[in-house]
PDB file of C-alpha atoms in Angstrom:
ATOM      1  CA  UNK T   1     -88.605  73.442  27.121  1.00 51.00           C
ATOM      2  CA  UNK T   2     -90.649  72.388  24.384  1.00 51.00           C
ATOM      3  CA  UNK T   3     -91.865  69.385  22.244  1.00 48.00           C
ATOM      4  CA  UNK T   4     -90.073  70.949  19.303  1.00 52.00           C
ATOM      5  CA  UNK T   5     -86.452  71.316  21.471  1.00 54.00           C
ATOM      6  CA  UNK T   6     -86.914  67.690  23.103  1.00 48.00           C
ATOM      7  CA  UNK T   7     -87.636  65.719  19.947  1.00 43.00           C
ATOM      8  CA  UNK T   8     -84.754  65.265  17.860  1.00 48.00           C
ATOM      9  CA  UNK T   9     -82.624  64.172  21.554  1.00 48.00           C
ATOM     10  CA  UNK T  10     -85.263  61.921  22.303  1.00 42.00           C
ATOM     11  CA  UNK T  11     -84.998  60.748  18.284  1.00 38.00           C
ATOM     12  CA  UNK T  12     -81.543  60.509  18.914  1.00 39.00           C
ATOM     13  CA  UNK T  13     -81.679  58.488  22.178  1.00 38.00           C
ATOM     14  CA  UNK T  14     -83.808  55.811  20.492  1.00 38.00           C
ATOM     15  CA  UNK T  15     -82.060  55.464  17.719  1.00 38.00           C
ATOM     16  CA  UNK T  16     -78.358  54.819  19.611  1.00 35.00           C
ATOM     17  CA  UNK T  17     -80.723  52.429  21.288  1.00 35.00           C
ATOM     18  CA  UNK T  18     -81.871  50.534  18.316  1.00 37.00           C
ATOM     19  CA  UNK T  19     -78.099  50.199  17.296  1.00 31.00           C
ATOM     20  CA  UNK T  20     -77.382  49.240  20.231  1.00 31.00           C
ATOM     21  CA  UNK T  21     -79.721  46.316  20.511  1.00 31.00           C
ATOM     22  CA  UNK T  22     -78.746  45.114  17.032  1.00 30.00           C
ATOM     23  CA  UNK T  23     -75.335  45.222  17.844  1.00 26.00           C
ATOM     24  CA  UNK T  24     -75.795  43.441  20.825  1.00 27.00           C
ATOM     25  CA  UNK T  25     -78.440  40.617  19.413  1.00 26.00           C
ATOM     26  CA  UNK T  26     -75.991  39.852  16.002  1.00 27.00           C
ATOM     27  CA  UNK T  27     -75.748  36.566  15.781  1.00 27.00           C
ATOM     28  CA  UNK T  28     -72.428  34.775  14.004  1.00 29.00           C
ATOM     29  CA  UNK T  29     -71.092  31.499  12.908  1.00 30.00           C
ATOM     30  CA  UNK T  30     -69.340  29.988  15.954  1.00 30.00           C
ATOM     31  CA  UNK T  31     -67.922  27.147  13.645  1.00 32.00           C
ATOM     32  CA  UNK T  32     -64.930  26.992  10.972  1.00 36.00           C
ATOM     33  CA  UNK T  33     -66.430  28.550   7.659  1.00 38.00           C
ATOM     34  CA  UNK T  34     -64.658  25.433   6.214  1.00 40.00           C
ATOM     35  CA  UNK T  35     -67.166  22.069   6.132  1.00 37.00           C
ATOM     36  CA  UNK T  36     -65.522  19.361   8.673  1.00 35.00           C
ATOM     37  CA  UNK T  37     -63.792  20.226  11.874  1.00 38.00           C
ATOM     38  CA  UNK T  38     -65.269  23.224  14.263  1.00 36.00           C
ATOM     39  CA  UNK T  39     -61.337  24.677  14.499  1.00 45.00           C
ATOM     40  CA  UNK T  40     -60.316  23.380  11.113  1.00 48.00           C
ATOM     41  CA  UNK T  41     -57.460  21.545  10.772  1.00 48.00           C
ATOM     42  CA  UNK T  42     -54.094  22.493  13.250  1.00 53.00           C
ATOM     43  CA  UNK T  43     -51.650  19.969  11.322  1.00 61.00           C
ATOM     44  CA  UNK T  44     -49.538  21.502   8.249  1.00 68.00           C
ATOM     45  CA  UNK T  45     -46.166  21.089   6.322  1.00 87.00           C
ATOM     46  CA  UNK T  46     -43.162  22.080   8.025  1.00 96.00           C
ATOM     47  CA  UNK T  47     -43.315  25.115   5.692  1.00 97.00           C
ATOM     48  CA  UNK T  48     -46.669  26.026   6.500  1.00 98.00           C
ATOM     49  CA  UNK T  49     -45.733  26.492  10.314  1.00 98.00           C
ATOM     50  CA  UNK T  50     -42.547  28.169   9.896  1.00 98.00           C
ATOM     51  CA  UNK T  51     -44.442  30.917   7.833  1.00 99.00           C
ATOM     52  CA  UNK T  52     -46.846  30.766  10.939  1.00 98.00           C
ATOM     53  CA  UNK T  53     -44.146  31.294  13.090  1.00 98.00           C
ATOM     54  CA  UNK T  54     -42.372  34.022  11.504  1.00 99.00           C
ATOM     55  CA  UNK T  55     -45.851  36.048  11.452  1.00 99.00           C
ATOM     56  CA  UNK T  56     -46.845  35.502  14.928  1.00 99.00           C
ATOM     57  CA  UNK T  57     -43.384  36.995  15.452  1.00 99.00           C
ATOM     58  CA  UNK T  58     -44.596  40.031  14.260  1.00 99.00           C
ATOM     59  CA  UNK T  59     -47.583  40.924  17.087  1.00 99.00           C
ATOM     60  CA  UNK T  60     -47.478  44.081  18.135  1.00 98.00           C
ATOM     61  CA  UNK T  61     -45.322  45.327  15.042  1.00 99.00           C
ATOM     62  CA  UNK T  62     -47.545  48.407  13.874  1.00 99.00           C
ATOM     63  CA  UNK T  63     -49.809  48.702  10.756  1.00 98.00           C
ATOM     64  CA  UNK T  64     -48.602  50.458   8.001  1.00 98.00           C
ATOM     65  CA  UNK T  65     -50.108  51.132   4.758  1.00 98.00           C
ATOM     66  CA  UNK T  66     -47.834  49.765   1.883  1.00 98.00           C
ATOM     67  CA  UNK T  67     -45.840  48.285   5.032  1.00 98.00           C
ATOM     68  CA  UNK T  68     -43.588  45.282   4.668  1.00 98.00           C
ATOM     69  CA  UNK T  69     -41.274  45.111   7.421  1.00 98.00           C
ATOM     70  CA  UNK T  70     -40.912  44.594  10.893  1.00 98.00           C
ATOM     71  CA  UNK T  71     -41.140  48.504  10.958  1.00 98.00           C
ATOM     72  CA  UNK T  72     -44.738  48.151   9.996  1.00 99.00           C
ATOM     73  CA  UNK T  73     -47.075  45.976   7.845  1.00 99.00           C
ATOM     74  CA  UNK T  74     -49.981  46.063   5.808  1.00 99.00           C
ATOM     75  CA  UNK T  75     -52.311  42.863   5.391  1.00 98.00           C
ATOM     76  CA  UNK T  76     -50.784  41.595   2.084  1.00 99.00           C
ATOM     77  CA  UNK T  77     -46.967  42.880   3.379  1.00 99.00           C
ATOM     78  CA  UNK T  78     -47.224  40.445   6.605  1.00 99.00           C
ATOM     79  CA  UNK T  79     -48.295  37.866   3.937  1.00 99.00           C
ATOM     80  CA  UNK T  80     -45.377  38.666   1.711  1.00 99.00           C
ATOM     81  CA  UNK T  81     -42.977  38.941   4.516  1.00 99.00           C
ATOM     82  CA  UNK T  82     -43.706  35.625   6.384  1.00 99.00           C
ATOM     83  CA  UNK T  83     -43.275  33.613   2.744  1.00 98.00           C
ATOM     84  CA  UNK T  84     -40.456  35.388   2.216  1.00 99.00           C
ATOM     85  CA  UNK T  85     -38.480  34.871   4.746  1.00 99.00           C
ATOM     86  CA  UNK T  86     -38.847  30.368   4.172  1.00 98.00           C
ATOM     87  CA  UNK T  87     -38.005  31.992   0.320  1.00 98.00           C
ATOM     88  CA  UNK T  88     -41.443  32.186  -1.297  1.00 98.00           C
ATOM     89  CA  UNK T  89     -42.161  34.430  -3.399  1.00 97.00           C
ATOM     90  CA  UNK T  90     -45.222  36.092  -2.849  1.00 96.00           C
ATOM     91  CA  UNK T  91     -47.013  38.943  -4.663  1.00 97.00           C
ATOM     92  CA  UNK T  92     -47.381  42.684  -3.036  1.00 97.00           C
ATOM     93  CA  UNK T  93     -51.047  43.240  -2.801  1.00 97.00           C
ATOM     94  CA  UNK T  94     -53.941  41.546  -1.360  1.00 97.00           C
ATOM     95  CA  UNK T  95     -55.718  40.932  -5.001  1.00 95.00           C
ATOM     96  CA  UNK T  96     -52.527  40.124  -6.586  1.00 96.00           C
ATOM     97  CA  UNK T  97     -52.263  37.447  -3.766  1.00 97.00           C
ATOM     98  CA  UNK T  98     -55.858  36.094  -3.692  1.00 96.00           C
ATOM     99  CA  UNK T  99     -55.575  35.620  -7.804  1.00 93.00           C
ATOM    100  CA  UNK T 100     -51.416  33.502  -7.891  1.00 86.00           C
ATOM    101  CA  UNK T 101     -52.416  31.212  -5.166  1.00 83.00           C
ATOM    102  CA  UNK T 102     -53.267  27.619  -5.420  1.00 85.00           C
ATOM    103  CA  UNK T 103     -56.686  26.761  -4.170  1.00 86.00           C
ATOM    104  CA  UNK T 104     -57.793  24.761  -1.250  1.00 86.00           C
ATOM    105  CA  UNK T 105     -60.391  22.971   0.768  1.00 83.00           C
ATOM    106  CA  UNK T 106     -59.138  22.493   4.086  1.00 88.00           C
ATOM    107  CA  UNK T 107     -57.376  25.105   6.132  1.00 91.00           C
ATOM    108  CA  UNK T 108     -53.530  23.925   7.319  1.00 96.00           C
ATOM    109  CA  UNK T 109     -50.904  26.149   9.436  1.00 98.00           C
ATOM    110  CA  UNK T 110     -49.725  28.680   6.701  1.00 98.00           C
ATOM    111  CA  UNK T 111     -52.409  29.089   4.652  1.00 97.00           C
ATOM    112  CA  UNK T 112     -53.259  32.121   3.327  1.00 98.00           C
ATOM    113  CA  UNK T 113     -56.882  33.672   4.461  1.00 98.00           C
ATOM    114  CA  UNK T 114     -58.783  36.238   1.741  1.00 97.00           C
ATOM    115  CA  UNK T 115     -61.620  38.209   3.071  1.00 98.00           C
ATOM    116  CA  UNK T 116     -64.110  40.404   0.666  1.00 96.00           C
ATOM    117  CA  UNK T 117     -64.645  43.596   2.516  1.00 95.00           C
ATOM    118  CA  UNK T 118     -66.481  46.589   0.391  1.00 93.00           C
ATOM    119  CA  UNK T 119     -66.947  44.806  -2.377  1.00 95.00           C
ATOM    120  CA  UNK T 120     -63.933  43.050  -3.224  1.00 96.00           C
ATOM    121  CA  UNK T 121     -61.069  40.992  -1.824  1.00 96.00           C
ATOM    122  CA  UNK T 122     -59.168  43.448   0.255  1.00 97.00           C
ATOM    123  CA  UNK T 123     -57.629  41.629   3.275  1.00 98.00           C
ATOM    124  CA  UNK T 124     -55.208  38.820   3.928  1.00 98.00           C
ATOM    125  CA  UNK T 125     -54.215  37.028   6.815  1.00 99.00           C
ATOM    126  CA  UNK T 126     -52.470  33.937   7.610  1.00 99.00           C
ATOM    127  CA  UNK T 127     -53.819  30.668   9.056  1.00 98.00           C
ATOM    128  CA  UNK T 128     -52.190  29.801  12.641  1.00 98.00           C
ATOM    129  CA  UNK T 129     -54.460  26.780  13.720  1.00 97.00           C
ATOM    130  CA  UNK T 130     -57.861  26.094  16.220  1.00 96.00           C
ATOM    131  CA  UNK T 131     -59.918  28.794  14.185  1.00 96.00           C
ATOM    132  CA  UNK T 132     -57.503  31.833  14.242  1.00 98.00           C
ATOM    133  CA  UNK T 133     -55.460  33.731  11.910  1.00 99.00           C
ATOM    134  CA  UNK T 134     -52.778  36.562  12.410  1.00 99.00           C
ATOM    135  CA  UNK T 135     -53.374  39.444  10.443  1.00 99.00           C
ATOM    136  CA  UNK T 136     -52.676  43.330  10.115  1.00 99.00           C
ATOM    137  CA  UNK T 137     -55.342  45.108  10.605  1.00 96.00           C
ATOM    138  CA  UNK T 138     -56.127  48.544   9.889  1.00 96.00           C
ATOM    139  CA  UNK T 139     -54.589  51.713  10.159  1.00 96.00           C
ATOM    140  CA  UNK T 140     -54.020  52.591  14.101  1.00 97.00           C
ATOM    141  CA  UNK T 141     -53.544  49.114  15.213  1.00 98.00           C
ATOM    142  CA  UNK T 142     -50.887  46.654  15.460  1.00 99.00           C
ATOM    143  CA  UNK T 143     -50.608  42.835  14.004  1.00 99.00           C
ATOM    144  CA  UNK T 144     -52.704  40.150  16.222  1.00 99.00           C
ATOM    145  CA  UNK T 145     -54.163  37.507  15.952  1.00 99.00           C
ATOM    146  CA  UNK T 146     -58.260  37.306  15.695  1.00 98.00           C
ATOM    147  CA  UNK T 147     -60.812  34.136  15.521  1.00 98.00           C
ATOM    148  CA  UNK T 148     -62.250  33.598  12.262  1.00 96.00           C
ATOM    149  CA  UNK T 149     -65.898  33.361  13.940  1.00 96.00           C
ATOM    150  CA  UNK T 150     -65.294  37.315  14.906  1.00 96.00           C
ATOM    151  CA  UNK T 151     -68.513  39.052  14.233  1.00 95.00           C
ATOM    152  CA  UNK T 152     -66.587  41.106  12.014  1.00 95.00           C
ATOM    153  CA  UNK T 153     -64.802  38.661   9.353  1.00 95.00           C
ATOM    154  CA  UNK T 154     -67.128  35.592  10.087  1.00 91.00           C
ATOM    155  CA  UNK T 155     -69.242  36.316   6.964  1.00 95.00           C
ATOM    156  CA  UNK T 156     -65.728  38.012   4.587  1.00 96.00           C
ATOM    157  CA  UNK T 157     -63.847  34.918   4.303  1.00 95.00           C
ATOM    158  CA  UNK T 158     -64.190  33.954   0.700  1.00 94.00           C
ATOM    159  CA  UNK T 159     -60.841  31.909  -0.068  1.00 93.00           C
ATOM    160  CA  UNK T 160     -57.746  30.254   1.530  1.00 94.00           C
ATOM    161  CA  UNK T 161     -55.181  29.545  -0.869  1.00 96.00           C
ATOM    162  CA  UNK T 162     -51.705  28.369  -0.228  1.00 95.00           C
ATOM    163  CA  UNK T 163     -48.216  29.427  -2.023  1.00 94.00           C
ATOM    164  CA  UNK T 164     -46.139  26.123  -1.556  1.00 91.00           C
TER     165      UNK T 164
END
């Protein structure tokens, strides 16, 4: 065996290690991204929990892309689905969403969660309460429910917007 054969494994081997390490040393926000309460707030309108409701109904219900059904969803098609069913109108798409929404401060039951992935506002999900959200994921997984301090959408989150 020689230098030449061994180097790019042992290249390899401390690179995975590097990511590794980084990976495992990431630190995140373990508070709301909201100012004021660690969890944000759990209270909301009647309407705001029923649309909670109806969406939590939906774990396990398989992603789809363009998806709004029980059959399968897509971010913005859980949105639309869960206002529709309290009959709210809600646009299709995630940007469509994020820009005919009212603004707010303070997170209640209901609201609606945008998150800037890529670039640009490209995910929804809706606000259940104590720091979480239920959401559709991505393609291969099925709709759950995920803390907003996840290392992965801790630092997306740029609006929550409401529809009532």
């Amino acid at each position: 065996m020689t230098i030449r054969n061994t180097l790019p494994n042992t290249l390899t081997v401390f690179m995975l290690v590097g990511l590794l390490a980084g990976c495992a040393s990431s630190s995140y926000v373990t508070t709301n991204p909201w100012s004021g309460s660690p969890n944000g707030t759990t209270s909301g309108s009647s309407t705001g929990k029923q649309i909670a409701s109806i969406a939590l109904n939906q774990i396990g219900t398989p992603y789809r892309y363009g998806g709004s059904s029980p059959s399968g969803f897509d971010c913005s098609g859980l949105v639309q689905y869960s206002h529709a069913q309290v009959g709210i109108n809600v646009p299709r798409t995630t940007s469509s969403q994020y820009n005919g929404a009212m603004r707010k401060n303070n997170p209640q039951v209901g609201d609606v969660l945008f998150f800037k992935i890529d670039g640009r506002v490209s995910h929804s999900g809706i606000y259940i309460g104590k720091g979480k959200f239920v959401h559709a994921p991505s393609s291969g997984k099925q709709v759950e429910v995920t803390r907003l301090d996840n290392v992965y959408f801790h630092d997306k989150l740029v609006g929550l917007k409401r529809f009532y």
